XYZ file of C-alpha atoms in Angstrom:
758
model
C -0.080 -0.145 -0.207
C 2.840 2.589 0.539
C 4.033 2.160 -3.017
C 0.571 3.657 -4.575
C 0.772 6.218 -2.362
C 4.532 7.518 -2.877
C 3.052 7.794 -6.422
C 0.056 9.558 -5.826
C 1.946 12.411 -4.073
C 4.291 12.971 -6.655
C 1.505 12.877 -9.311
C 0.036 15.778 -6.837
C 3.300 17.195 -6.905
C 3.486 17.307 -10.274
C -0.162 18.580 -10.810
C 1.163 21.981 -8.370
C 3.785 22.283 -10.342
C 2.293 23.058 -13.428
C 0.239 25.590 -11.620
C 2.195 29.120 -11.961
C 2.793 30.636 -8.489
C 3.447 34.142 -7.685
C 7.041 34.701 -7.114
C 8.097 34.456 -3.349
C 11.206 36.219 -2.363
C 12.839 34.968 0.628
C 14.264 36.820 3.321
C 17.500 37.460 4.086
C 18.685 36.958 7.263
C 19.350 40.045 9.570
C 23.248 40.976 9.788
C 24.710 42.112 12.546
C 24.282 46.012 11.722
C 20.936 45.321 11.166
C 20.523 44.427 14.772
C 23.108 46.842 16.267
C 20.678 49.553 13.852
C 17.804 47.819 15.372
C 18.979 48.390 18.985
C 19.627 51.897 18.781
C 16.506 53.483 16.237
C 15.290 54.636 19.724
C 17.948 56.158 20.667
C 18.746 57.613 17.415
C 15.364 58.841 16.103
C 14.004 59.907 20.022
C 14.912 63.556 19.652
C 14.236 64.177 15.685
C 11.193 66.417 16.555
C 10.324 69.826 17.258
C 7.352 71.422 19.284
C 5.753 68.475 20.233
C 3.946 69.576 22.961
C 2.588 67.638 26.123
C -0.819 68.297 28.141
C -0.984 71.978 30.036
C -0.721 72.197 33.327
C -2.818 75.500 34.955
C -0.998 77.786 37.321
C -3.324 78.137 40.082
C -4.324 81.446 39.213
C -5.200 80.714 35.697
C -3.262 83.936 34.416
C -0.882 80.660 32.741
C 0.109 77.346 31.694
C 2.972 75.105 31.562
C 3.749 72.094 29.123
C 7.196 69.828 28.101
C 7.887 70.304 23.839
C 10.441 68.844 22.269
C 14.006 70.917 21.233
C 17.090 70.150 19.964
C 18.937 67.472 22.278
C 15.650 66.467 24.216
C 13.166 68.720 26.331
C 11.995 71.665 27.066
C 9.646 73.284 29.750
C 7.641 76.175 29.000
C 4.975 78.957 30.397
C 2.861 80.655 27.932
C 1.086 84.317 30.262
C -2.660 84.771 28.730
C -2.405 88.073 29.253
C 0.678 88.696 27.717
C 0.370 85.690 24.973
C 4.354 85.374 25.550
C 6.154 82.165 26.529
C 9.009 82.118 29.006
C 11.510 79.222 30.216
C 9.122 77.678 33.147
C 11.902 76.797 34.763
C 16.241 77.212 35.040
C 16.624 73.628 33.927
C 20.110 73.398 34.409
C 19.422 74.627 37.776
C 16.773 72.065 38.837
C 18.565 69.254 36.806
C 21.690 69.697 39.015
C 19.483 70.173 42.171
C 16.793 66.605 41.249
C 20.582 65.051 40.364
C 21.675 65.879 43.805
C 18.847 64.819 45.587
C 18.953 61.261 43.419
C 22.260 60.480 43.655
C 23.178 60.675 40.021
C 23.641 62.648 36.501
C 20.502 64.300 34.904
C 21.096 65.966 31.805
C 18.957 68.922 31.786
C 17.015 68.346 28.608
C 16.379 64.804 29.377
C 14.551 65.188 32.821
C 13.071 62.551 34.342
C 9.323 63.604 34.304
C 6.701 64.658 31.327
C 4.538 67.169 33.117
C 4.356 68.836 36.604
C 1.546 70.655 38.730
C 3.131 73.873 39.958
C 2.549 74.850 44.065
C 0.079 77.443 44.638
C 2.534 80.358 45.011
C 4.561 78.933 42.129
C 7.444 79.144 44.172
C 7.291 75.212 43.510
C 6.615 72.056 41.085
C 5.585 68.832 41.891
C 6.194 65.657 40.000
C 6.500 62.015 39.809
C 9.319 59.402 39.054
C 8.632 55.979 38.565
C 5.162 56.065 40.746
C 7.118 58.134 43.438
C 6.284 61.411 44.120
C 9.006 65.103 43.982
C 8.519 68.803 45.225
C 11.011 71.128 44.136
C 11.393 74.605 45.242
C 12.329 77.211 42.174
C 13.463 80.054 44.745
C 16.410 78.403 46.031
C 16.238 74.492 43.535
C 16.088 71.840 46.262
C 14.268 69.071 45.397
C 13.034 66.062 47.793
C 10.464 63.489 47.571
C 7.115 64.077 49.030
C 7.022 63.056 52.663
C 3.668 61.072 52.944
C 3.517 60.480 57.112
C 0.705 57.796 56.488
C 1.037 54.606 57.181
C 1.135 52.250 53.932
C -1.076 49.629 52.818
C -0.187 46.757 50.665
C -2.378 47.500 47.455
C -4.817 49.860 49.776
C -6.347 47.106 52.006
C -3.986 45.616 54.295
C -2.315 48.248 56.819
C 1.241 47.911 57.498
C 1.302 47.998 61.337
C 5.031 47.850 61.508
C 4.531 51.496 60.863
C 3.105 54.165 63.401
C 0.234 54.951 62.128
C -0.016 59.236 61.469
C -1.486 60.407 64.835
C -1.433 64.037 64.804
C -4.258 66.008 66.400
C -6.799 66.738 63.899
C -8.086 70.251 64.774
C -12.005 70.730 64.724
C -12.802 73.346 62.087
C -14.125 75.459 64.748
C -10.635 75.405 66.152
C -11.315 74.216 69.779
C -11.151 70.688 69.544
C -8.203 68.443 68.835
C -9.210 64.373 67.991
C -6.783 61.725 68.029
C -5.852 58.296 69.099
C -4.773 56.542 72.414
C -4.190 53.439 73.589
C -5.967 52.224 70.670
C -8.734 54.337 71.515
C -10.195 57.969 70.332
C -9.676 60.981 72.029
C -10.316 64.745 71.979
C -9.131 67.670 74.097
C -9.341 70.907 74.288
C -6.729 72.827 71.079
C -3.253 72.579 73.314
C -4.457 71.102 76.007
C -3.590 67.543 77.759
C -6.481 66.969 79.413
C -7.900 64.222 77.507
C -11.459 62.866 77.319
C -11.848 59.494 76.208
C -14.576 58.875 73.366
C -14.667 55.255 72.890
C -13.431 52.171 74.949
C -13.947 49.105 72.566
C -10.575 49.988 71.052
C -8.179 47.079 71.159
C -4.567 45.994 69.452
C -7.012 43.760 67.158
C -9.765 46.168 66.453
C -8.399 49.570 66.669
C -9.839 53.187 66.200
C -7.703 54.395 62.942
C -6.272 58.159 63.724
C -6.111 58.101 60.048
C -9.707 58.247 59.636
C -10.468 60.864 61.755
C -13.183 63.208 60.157
C -14.326 66.205 61.677
C -18.027 67.642 60.819
C -17.957 71.225 59.514
C -20.158 72.150 62.315
C -17.722 70.662 64.843
C -20.179 68.403 66.852
C -19.277 64.962 65.338
C -16.559 62.896 64.425
C -16.649 59.945 62.158
C -13.663 57.404 62.715
C -13.342 53.796 61.359
C -12.220 50.921 63.857
C -9.917 48.541 61.878
C -9.825 44.657 62.095
C -6.771 43.801 60.356
C -6.309 41.534 57.724
C -3.977 38.785 56.560
C -0.427 40.789 56.729
C 1.467 38.450 54.035
C 4.682 39.019 52.582
C 6.646 38.143 49.510
C 10.330 37.823 50.245
C 12.636 38.333 47.532
C 16.295 36.930 47.554
C 18.447 40.070 45.904
C 21.659 37.694 44.538
C 23.984 40.158 43.623
C 23.034 43.335 45.886
C 25.369 46.311 44.527
C 28.296 47.218 46.718
C 28.188 43.463 48.503
C 29.184 40.238 47.963
C 25.851 38.178 49.570
C 22.855 38.166 48.611
C 19.950 40.532 50.610
C 16.417 39.134 51.866
C 13.754 41.994 50.489
C 10.204 42.103 51.823
C 7.201 43.128 50.662
C 3.815 43.648 51.974
C 1.257 42.056 49.162
C -1.949 40.674 50.008
C -2.963 38.052 47.305
C -6.371 37.275 45.963
C -8.479 35.776 48.329
C -6.361 36.762 51.617
C -8.516 38.479 54.522
C -8.578 42.664 53.945
C -8.993 44.979 56.980
C -12.657 44.956 58.023
C -13.505 48.800 58.537
C -16.398 49.369 61.051
C -18.020 53.427 60.699
C -18.184 54.805 64.391
C -20.023 57.913 64.368
C -19.411 60.479 67.933
C -21.440 63.435 69.112
C -18.672 65.531 71.513
C -20.673 67.104 73.704
C -22.617 64.392 74.345
C -19.998 61.668 74.229
C -22.533 59.303 72.464
C -20.997 56.672 70.185
C -23.327 54.756 67.532
C -21.414 52.169 65.572
C -22.923 52.354 61.847
C -25.189 49.279 61.028
C -23.095 47.154 58.249
C -26.111 46.039 57.268
C -26.125 48.220 53.816
C -22.300 47.560 53.414
C -21.984 44.052 54.184
C -17.994 42.081 53.035
C -16.046 45.196 52.099
C -13.433 44.941 50.027
C -12.551 49.053 50.820
C -14.364 51.925 52.317
C -13.163 55.378 51.495
C -12.277 57.962 53.400
C -15.771 60.088 55.082
C -17.095 62.949 53.416
C -18.859 65.083 55.419
C -21.525 67.001 53.883
C -21.540 70.913 53.399
C -24.336 71.390 56.571
C -22.801 69.301 58.723
C -26.069 67.184 59.229
C -24.721 63.471 57.436
C -21.385 61.966 56.311
C -21.123 59.499 53.831
C -18.421 57.220 52.163
C -17.542 54.935 49.595
C -18.399 50.645 49.804
C -16.865 48.518 47.431
C -18.050 44.570 47.968
C -15.204 42.260 47.517
C -16.109 40.375 44.518
C -16.599 44.194 42.549
C -20.375 43.169 42.038
C -21.587 46.138 44.012
C -20.827 49.489 44.365
C -22.903 51.697 47.057
C -22.584 55.531 48.601
C -23.312 54.857 52.087
C -24.975 58.178 53.559
C -25.102 58.743 57.675
C -27.071 60.726 59.720
C -25.320 62.705 62.261
C -28.205 62.952 64.625
C -29.271 59.557 64.808
C -26.308 57.365 62.831
C -28.944 55.997 60.749
C -27.353 55.082 57.109
C -29.402 55.023 53.837
C -27.811 54.103 50.350
C -27.663 57.587 48.343
C -26.494 55.263 45.193
C -26.278 51.796 44.643
C -24.838 50.274 42.050
C -25.282 45.923 41.222
C -23.666 44.273 38.534
C -23.933 41.171 36.814
C -20.482 40.968 36.254
C -18.697 43.896 37.893
C -18.480 47.457 38.047
C -15.245 49.059 37.640
C -14.181 50.959 41.021
C -11.123 52.141 39.215
C -13.324 54.103 37.071
C -16.796 54.843 39.636
C -17.678 58.472 39.503
C -19.400 60.734 41.935
C -20.504 64.315 42.564
C -22.580 65.472 45.510
C -24.438 68.725 43.897
C -23.255 71.544 46.215
C -22.287 69.504 49.232
C -25.613 68.224 50.861
C -26.610 65.189 49.516
C -29.700 65.774 48.131
C -28.718 65.461 43.727
C -25.010 63.279 43.032
C -23.850 63.257 39.527
C -23.041 59.651 39.463
C -21.291 57.105 36.277
C -22.625 54.245 35.595
C -22.464 51.596 32.846
C -26.179 50.432 33.968
C -27.391 50.866 30.502
C -24.338 48.711 28.814
C -22.235 52.047 28.373
C -20.451 54.555 30.459
C -22.857 57.283 31.349
C -23.669 59.808 33.804
C -27.132 60.088 35.673
C -28.725 62.657 38.161
C -29.780 60.370 41.337
C -31.953 61.417 43.934
C -29.597 61.369 46.987
C -32.539 60.779 49.353
C -33.715 57.708 47.374
C -30.963 56.008 45.453
C -33.148 56.534 42.321
C -32.467 57.583 38.838
C -34.064 61.684 38.673
C -32.764 61.938 35.054
C -30.107 60.452 32.529
C -27.731 63.245 31.412
C -25.657 60.988 28.582
C -27.425 58.612 26.443
C -26.152 56.790 23.171
C -24.002 54.389 22.030
C -20.377 55.500 23.377
C -18.734 56.017 26.733
C -17.825 58.567 28.802
C -14.003 58.660 29.472
C -13.715 61.107 32.172
C -15.570 63.990 33.982
C -13.773 67.445 34.261
C -15.538 69.936 36.154
C -19.414 69.670 37.359
C -20.554 73.381 37.820
C -23.445 72.834 40.357
C -24.096 76.588 40.211
C -24.136 76.039 36.271
C -26.005 72.682 36.437
C -23.448 71.936 33.834
C -20.643 69.323 33.223
C -17.649 69.217 31.413
C -16.801 65.701 30.375
C -14.380 63.813 27.839
C -16.065 60.681 25.602
C -14.986 58.687 22.933
C -16.919 56.556 19.868
C -19.549 59.838 19.801
C -18.571 60.129 15.789
C -19.354 58.359 13.390
C -16.786 56.877 11.270
C -14.405 57.957 13.277
C -11.418 55.502 15.610
C -14.057 54.687 18.888
C -10.885 55.157 21.116
C -10.552 59.217 20.203
C -11.549 61.208 23.198
C -13.323 64.291 22.558
C -14.888 67.145 25.071
C -17.863 68.053 25.481
C -20.351 70.448 27.508
C -23.882 69.269 28.622
C -26.555 70.635 30.718
C -27.761 68.425 33.987
C -31.013 67.425 32.148
C -28.889 66.338 29.080
C -29.962 69.646 26.919
C -27.124 71.373 25.224
C -24.694 68.749 24.462
C -21.663 71.376 22.960
C -18.856 69.173 21.226
C -15.533 71.729 22.197
C -12.980 69.726 20.163
C -13.809 68.545 16.991
C -10.854 68.146 14.885
C -10.496 64.367 13.991
C -7.822 63.240 16.607
C -6.985 62.333 19.651
C -7.778 65.181 22.095
C -6.518 65.816 25.918
C -7.686 69.074 26.650
C -6.944 70.920 29.698
C -8.969 73.795 31.467
C -8.112 76.839 33.275
C -9.093 76.580 37.146
C -12.124 79.680 35.906
C -12.987 76.891 33.075
C -12.635 80.261 30.986
C -9.808 78.951 28.993
C -8.478 75.313 27.675
C -5.592 73.768 26.020
C -6.092 71.090 23.841
C -3.298 69.143 22.757
C -4.269 66.831 19.844
C -2.682 64.177 16.945
C -3.141 61.216 16.095
C -0.557 58.528 15.215
C 0.077 59.465 11.270
C -0.311 63.324 12.690
C 1.727 65.143 15.177
C 1.293 66.720 17.848
C -0.929 70.443 17.641
C -1.309 72.343 21.283
C -4.169 75.324 20.745
C -5.710 77.632 22.967
C -9.162 77.650 23.171
C -12.054 79.696 24.626
C -14.598 77.765 26.840
C -17.374 79.513 25.822
C -17.910 78.802 22.197
C -14.519 76.522 21.348
C -12.781 79.540 19.433
C -9.003 79.784 18.972
C -7.361 81.981 20.892
C -4.169 80.807 20.160
C -1.599 78.345 18.555
C 0.920 77.528 21.134
C 2.964 74.706 19.553
C 2.467 72.432 15.736
C 4.506 69.623 15.932
C 7.579 69.307 12.936
C 8.715 65.437 12.137
C 10.540 66.139 8.978
C 13.856 65.427 10.353
C 12.304 62.225 12.197
C 10.452 61.763 8.590
C 14.006 62.197 6.360
C 15.231 59.629 8.699
C 12.742 56.928 7.752
C 9.805 57.505 9.484
C 6.814 55.891 8.517
C 3.308 56.411 10.578
C 1.911 53.386 11.105
C -0.714 51.578 8.981
C -4.638 51.520 10.945
C -6.467 48.366 10.539
C -9.885 47.106 11.678
C -11.672 43.829 10.944
C -14.547 42.248 12.773
C -14.575 40.421 15.819
C -16.328 37.481 16.786
C -19.322 38.687 17.062
C -19.427 39.470 13.610
C -20.497 43.030 14.641
C -17.659 45.132 16.530
C -14.773 46.516 14.640
C -11.066 45.664 16.275
C -8.561 47.889 15.631
C -5.101 47.641 15.322
C -1.752 48.644 13.738
C 0.743 47.724 11.240
C 4.168 48.243 11.382
C 6.189 47.603 8.365
C 10.113 47.548 7.605
C 11.618 50.312 6.414
C 12.913 48.133 3.226
C 9.530 46.495 3.131
C 9.164 44.575 -0.278
C 5.374 43.311 -0.855
C 7.213 40.540 -3.375
C 8.465 39.424 -0.437
C 6.746 37.160 2.330
C 7.010 38.568 6.361
C 6.599 36.400 9.601
C 4.363 38.604 11.909
C 4.935 39.411 15.429
C 1.667 40.984 18.014
C 3.228 43.524 20.147
C -0.205 42.165 23.304
C -1.420 44.028 26.194
C -4.795 42.556 26.590
C -5.476 43.555 30.435
C -9.067 44.741 30.815
C -8.551 47.652 32.555
C -7.838 50.066 29.641
C -7.037 49.650 26.080
C -3.262 49.876 24.911
C -3.424 50.494 20.214
C -1.713 54.178 20.371
C -3.936 56.754 19.444
C -1.508 59.839 19.833
C 1.608 60.782 17.781
C 4.447 60.417 20.413
C 5.870 56.757 19.375
C 9.064 56.620 21.566
C 8.013 55.882 24.753
C 7.323 53.009 26.768
C 3.548 52.719 28.605
C 2.153 49.736 30.585
C 1.584 47.166 27.679
C 5.271 46.760 26.086
C 7.114 49.000 23.548
C 5.522 51.597 21.082
C 5.852 52.528 17.503
C 9.290 52.647 17.486
C 9.728 49.620 19.863
C 7.855 47.777 17.070
C 9.244 49.209 14.585
C 13.259 48.451 15.545
C 11.870 45.057 15.605
C 9.898 45.270 12.110
C 13.556 46.460 10.342
C 14.724 42.813 11.420
C 12.252 41.636 8.683
C 8.902 41.265 10.314
C 5.709 42.914 10.371
C 4.950 43.988 14.207
C 1.080 44.549 14.979
C -0.705 45.678 18.114
C -4.434 45.034 18.160
C -7.177 45.955 21.158
C -9.078 43.281 21.181
C -12.480 42.391 23.255
C -12.084 42.143 26.817
C -10.398 45.148 27.074
C -11.852 48.509 28.317
C -13.230 52.079 26.790
C -16.058 50.214 24.634
C -19.634 48.923 25.940
C -19.854 46.956 28.973
C -20.262 43.725 26.311
C -17.270 44.756 24.952
C -15.267 44.265 28.240
C -17.104 41.700 30.100
C -15.396 39.169 27.556
C -12.639 39.303 30.175
C -14.553 38.614 33.511
C -13.512 35.227 34.826
C -11.648 34.563 31.672
C -8.306 36.399 31.521
C -7.257 33.476 29.284
C -9.036 34.704 26.639
C -7.018 37.939 26.379
C -9.218 38.494 22.978
C -7.491 35.899 21.096
C -10.619 35.021 18.684
C -10.297 38.257 17.813
C -6.865 39.056 17.386
C -6.701 35.903 15.279
C -9.143 36.915 12.797
C -8.262 40.466 12.554
C -4.607 38.305 11.916
C -6.792 36.754 9.188
C -8.068 39.241 7.855
C -4.503 41.236 7.263
C -3.335 38.146 5.527
C -6.176 38.073 3.008
C -5.901 41.471 2.073
C -2.244 41.459 2.101
C -0.348 38.612 0.685
C 3.273 39.476 2.473
C 1.316 39.044 5.353
C 2.822 34.679 6.325
C 0.258 34.102 9.056
C 1.710 30.627 9.150
C 4.598 32.261 11.522
C 3.386 34.423 14.121
C 4.837 35.278 17.041
C 3.914 37.140 20.353
C 5.661 39.207 22.827
C 4.314 40.868 26.183
C 4.974 42.397 29.603
C 2.971 42.318 32.683
C -0.454 41.077 32.029
C 0.697 40.919 28.082
C 3.288 38.564 29.947
C 0.532 36.399 30.899
C -1.373 36.616 27.216
C 1.638 35.857 25.833
C 2.071 32.782 27.690
C -1.251 31.693 27.064
C -0.657 32.385 23.451
C 1.230 29.149 23.478
C -0.541 27.248 25.753
C -4.634 27.919 24.766
C -3.766 29.144 20.746
C -0.375 27.327 20.044
C -1.608 25.908 16.477
C -1.589 29.640 15.655
C 0.778 31.074 17.876
C 4.494 30.068 17.074
C 6.878 31.789 19.578
C 6.841 34.163 22.542
C 8.296 36.231 24.420
C 6.948 36.804 27.865
C 7.820 38.967 30.461
C 7.352 40.107 33.996
C 4.183 38.057 33.583
C 1.508 37.729 36.124
C 1.274 33.899 35.091
C -1.054 32.323 38.010
C -3.764 35.047 39.469
C -3.940 33.766 42.332
C 0.169 34.810 43.068
C -0.812 38.424 42.156
C -1.890 41.427 43.522
C -4.804 41.047 45.226
C -6.589 44.877 43.728
C -5.920 43.743 40.359
C -7.237 40.129 40.199
C -10.027 40.278 42.575
C -11.455 43.184 39.688
C -11.368 40.873 36.862
C -11.825 37.374 38.574
C -13.752 38.034 41.810
C -14.251 36.505 44.814
C -13.616 34.202 46.269
C -10.884 32.464 44.633
C -12.974 29.857 41.782
C -11.678 27.678 38.935
C -11.766 30.959 37.026
C -8.449 31.307 38.771
C -6.885 28.108 37.877
C -8.608 28.398 33.995
C -5.980 31.196 33.203
C -3.145 29.880 34.832
C -0.359 29.337 33.324
C 1.207 26.920 35.760
C -1.860 24.661 35.736
C -1.818 24.846 31.955
C 2.025 24.259 31.449
C 1.345 21.189 29.656
C -0.508 22.438 26.856
C 3.002 24.805 25.674
C 3.017 24.414 21.639
C 5.807 26.366 19.995
C 8.866 28.123 21.839
C 8.693 29.974 24.603
C 11.278 32.756 26.305
C 10.103 34.095 29.895
C 12.161 36.725 31.059
C 11.889 37.945 34.673
C 13.909 40.738 36.980
C 14.475 38.862 40.140
C 13.258 42.408 42.386
C 9.845 42.473 40.509
C 7.829 44.458 43.270
C 4.420 44.775 40.777
C 4.275 40.954 40.217
C 5.750 38.376 42.593
C 8.407 37.316 40.181
C 8.062 33.342 42.010
C 5.246 33.012 39.393
C 7.558 32.609 36.675
C 9.452 30.381 38.752
C 6.577 27.952 39.255
C 5.827 28.216 35.923
C 9.492 27.250 35.266
C 9.173 24.102 37.459
C 5.758 23.024 35.793
C 6.796 23.013 32.558
C 10.573 21.503 33.612
C 7.767 18.876 34.833
C 6.099 18.400 31.831
C 9.462 18.069 29.811
C 8.958 21.369 28.093
C 11.977 23.241 26.270
C 12.302 26.531 27.130
C 14.572 29.781 27.156
C 14.666 31.731 30.716
C 16.266 35.232 31.365
C 16.422 36.442 34.897
C 17.962 39.664 35.429
C 19.382 39.697 38.706
C 17.785 42.841 40.940
C 15.279 43.246 38.078
C 12.456 45.371 38.777
C 8.969 44.758 37.091
C 10.043 47.012 34.078
C 13.260 45.787 33.506
C 14.009 45.514 29.487
C 11.503 47.951 28.813
C 12.096 51.428 30.689
C 14.544 50.256 33.243
C 17.772 47.993 33.977
C 19.976 46.226 30.616
C 16.800 47.652 27.892
C 19.808 47.015 25.020
C 20.767 43.672 26.154
C 17.019 42.252 26.915
C 15.990 43.639 23.418
C 18.651 42.047 21.486
C 17.670 38.854 23.418
C 14.407 39.453 22.476
C 15.768 39.957 18.825
C 17.781 37.161 18.462
C 15.365 34.353 19.738
C 12.283 35.798 17.490
C 14.583 35.540 14.006
C 16.336 32.058 15.670
C 12.045 31.079 16.060
C 10.336 32.571 13.197
C 12.635 33.190 9.798
C 15.288 29.845 9.804
């Protein structure tokens, strides 16, 4: 039987050879010079633009605004004076670089200050900014810089207090200046201002159920105090060995408070006190059972009631709880129930006039994120403010007197990229919707404190940034502040990425992505494809603005993709279903389903791109990503190994039971259930197909690096081949914005050349 089969196969090959085929030219392997050019591309191109501006920061008095822009050799900070219509340096960058460098213990280039935006101090004699998630302040009189001091006790991801650090127990002065409140021996006490004559208001506080002085809030009339009594949660610590600490031979042990999904969180019980009568009222928790987190108490303007936000564990319910100051009775001013989840980081509420009668509330109850005017007494909807198949992205300002709201939204304009942000004004009753930023681009508007003007900074990936000053009343342009010039960048070989859309798994939703091709792209050749993935449900990630150089949480932007493409690949980035900034149903795909990562949509997108472009070789598709993108990369090879052939997974949260409590319970819920295991790269390691390269920073403080090593252990047990790079001392962003960037880039690039081109 074998011989006839061989003859049949030969006949088929002869028949196929008779059919003329379009020529396909082979790709030459990248040379050492190609690799060097690719690795240095960001450094070579990053400073070729001019007048590309960042969103503005207004001075407290609204007389001027400041912004960063690109100049020869780097970036300059500039201030525009509204009255003089003139530009001046925002500060002395030479002096600030020297002062900041001295404080940080390093040399800083004045044209490459390590921040892109800042806020003015109240007198314009100082500025504040962030560097690597830490706050800094610099004076502009004597140029002294120091990190922001935070006297508050740290909390692990906001839900477990670090009891090894004393709480900030400074006396809280009452509004009338007569009383001070503080905690002594775990109980609330008050005393006349400046006196040591203490009056104990509580006696039920203990070491294991203590009153937290950092939650003390006085009523405006100084008659009442609300404070939380706290039962501590589980203080889980992640331990990391630093094998090669700087300046010493022996390794060091690092410890970090790090609550994980399912861990017990601090239980906060609101307690109300009448200072004159010493009456204590423990607020009935029936309306806020099993809290994940309560916000700091907020007193209403008239002092008759106090409110706090409640997020239920598992993120199925959000409420504003209002407590009557006289009786201690609680009621739900607003309740948001979700079939899947409510997105805690994007909840918005505004107490109109600060009296609790009306509340502007953001809700996805109709399937899109919109604004509602709620009756704060009954918790019912008074009227809708916004409506339609589009999403409110940000509330900029609520004007109680004019009963107007200024907000950003996306998806309102037919035929436009639904992720582009535009700004609008609308009345409380939903009338007089007024667009303020009509240009077909993504906008970042910054309004003056008095809402009389705004600076609109807008761009697209194929359009350099424009920054304009507008009058807020009618949107008229007052002045053009900057207009980006990319002529030198274009001359160096930059090409804007191609925007491409295809239908998702539902046959209706447009899936948006970018395509980056080699600088010497030849449509007659066949190119392997690499996808840059970040699929966290908390946002969308395909760039919409021009700036192509910097890193973001999901990986590198366009220039990083270009550098990889120049080695002989087509590199793409896609926002599949399960990500944010579209409809609720679009994002809900991720609920208890993190292993999905939008892959059904992504694969359809790839196939649609290949049908359009014969050079797009979907028989050779690779993928790379970091953090949640690292988890998605691994899952591509575990669950879709028939499509994805190779992957580089960096700093991944491969098992969501190992990762931080906040991010994972938001998307997988509570209690920890089968959905956590279903998404686990550890539990599913034996399903690995294709070639895998794992990269992890030894000192990752965002994702427990043991998560990577547990995948390694499971792969070894499953007898799977893979590559592994552990960077000693490396943090979560190793190889992307800190650490040995060029080394990791070279290793990643070499891996894909070896895996997809040879």
